[in-house]
Amino acid sequence: MDVIDHLIYTACTDKVRPGSPIITSDFIGAPFSSGIEVLPGEPRPELPKLSNQNETYSNQFRQDFVSYEDSVVLEKAIQKHWYDMIHGPISAFEMFKPKDAPPYHLIYAYLIENSRLSQIMERLIYLYRHDEELGIASAQDPSHNQAFLWIQNTENLFFKTLSNTNYRNITGNLRPNPEGSRRNVYFRMFGMDLAFGEPTEGSNIDYSYIKAKSANKDFIFLFEQFLSELWQGYINAQNTSVANSTDYQRIIDMATKLRQMLMARRGSTGNIQLSTYQYMNLSREEYASVVMMSWMFYIISYDSPLVSFLGCQANTSSERLANIGKKVGIGSHKKTQSLFDMAAPMATILRNIEFGTFEISAPDLWIRRVIESSTASGSLAADPAQKVALVDILMVVNNWEKSTGHRIKNPETNITGSVKILPNGTKKQMGMN
């Protein structure tokens, strides 16, 4: 289940937690029902029951949800999901237990936003609301209806001032700019800026925001060393003709330093847990950013009604975003597909680092089981989660190299401690290429 699945589930399922009813609109029928007619002549589809957290809703239900007529219901779902996490576990699945790690990580939002997705969608909505150069959604075309409603909902959810009682509100009189607030958080956690400036094609104007003095400026250097050690361990495990020289203690030590670095920005020590997550620094900024980028990424993850309305159909998410960017006059990041491919696995890796998983040494070295899980003998000893962890590691290694130009697999020539880039229309800065 991803963010969209969780929002559907929490909005449309009774008693996700004790005393939490289905979210309904004051004016129109619920988005899904038990199959009865909610409005005359408009039977709503029955929401399928998910049996475990690895299942997902079909595109039909996901698209119907993000195009629901009342954005107030969608906003309530976003707020309710926050409470599902911090006051879990939820009744149907073994999820969100107090000692679990939070399900999302800020790095996901950073990598997705680095594609320029948010600026492109903001410009799209701006142009659609002010003129007709993008076309007019036909009132007689059901697909166009969904595209129109997605534009309307996205503006209401992410490009309007939220109420003071909204728990994902990260802007106000003291923080008036949402993108500036997100950039501030990215810089504090990862020491990285986004790879572009103001949303103007060909502009070299840096984006103005507050760069905190307390920031993890060594994150890139340490994380690249960490990836390099993991890669070398993987290569050593495949080479059975010589003794395995992998320094697992060095990997654990670097994971410890990364955990301490990230947790310091959260104002906490030890391992991250849901029981104290709501009291940690930057938690709501993290949640708000991940929800926003997940919402926008979903609409370009396939040839959705919005993509089709704009005539921007393509084979991949990155190509769809590039096509939309050309239409609205803002170029997407040239390494967008690598950023997209890396976002989810890197979020899982950093979440495991903060949870202390990489430091587990009993009854066996967890990371050794992971690295050796692709070998004949290691595969028998590794559990399914450890095998998936290796896939995530290899995915990040490969796409980090593509995104930054740094040679993780042969690092001695070019690990420098920062990522120098030539982003779209801005000066060189710390970020991702």
Coordinates of N, CA and C in Angstrom, one line a residue, residues 358-370:
F358 N 20.1 -1.8 9.9 CA 21.4 -2.1 9.4 C 22.4 -2.5 10.5
E359 N 22.1 -2.2 11.7 CA 23.0 -2.4 12.8 C 22.7 -3.7 13.6
I360 N 21.7 -4.4 13.2 CA 21.4 -5.7 13.9 C 22.5 -6.7 13.7
S361 N 22.9 -7.2 14.8 CA 24.1 -8.2 14.8 C 23.7 -9.5 15.4
A362 N 22.5 -9.7 16.0 CA 22.2 -10.9 16.6 C 20.7 -11.3 16.2
P363 N 20.5 -12.6 15.9 CA 21.4 -13.7 16.0 C 22.4 -13.8 14.9
D364 N 22.2 -13.0 13.8 CA 23.2 -13.0 12.8 C 23.3 -11.5 12.3
L365 N 24.4 -11.2 11.6 CA 24.6 -9.9 11.0 C 23.5 -9.7 9.9
W366 N 22.6 -8.8 10.2 CA 21.5 -8.6 9.2 C 22.0 -8.2 7.8
I367 N 23.0 -7.3 7.8 CA 23.5 -6.8 6.5 C 24.3 -7.9 5.8
R368 N 24.9 -8.8 6.5 CA 25.6 -9.9 5.8 C 24.5 -10.8 5.1
R369 N 23.5 -11.1 5.8 CA 22.4 -11.9 5.2 C 21.9 -11.2 4.0
V370 N 21.7 -9.9 4.0 CA 21.2 -9.1 2.8 C 22.2 -9.3 1.7

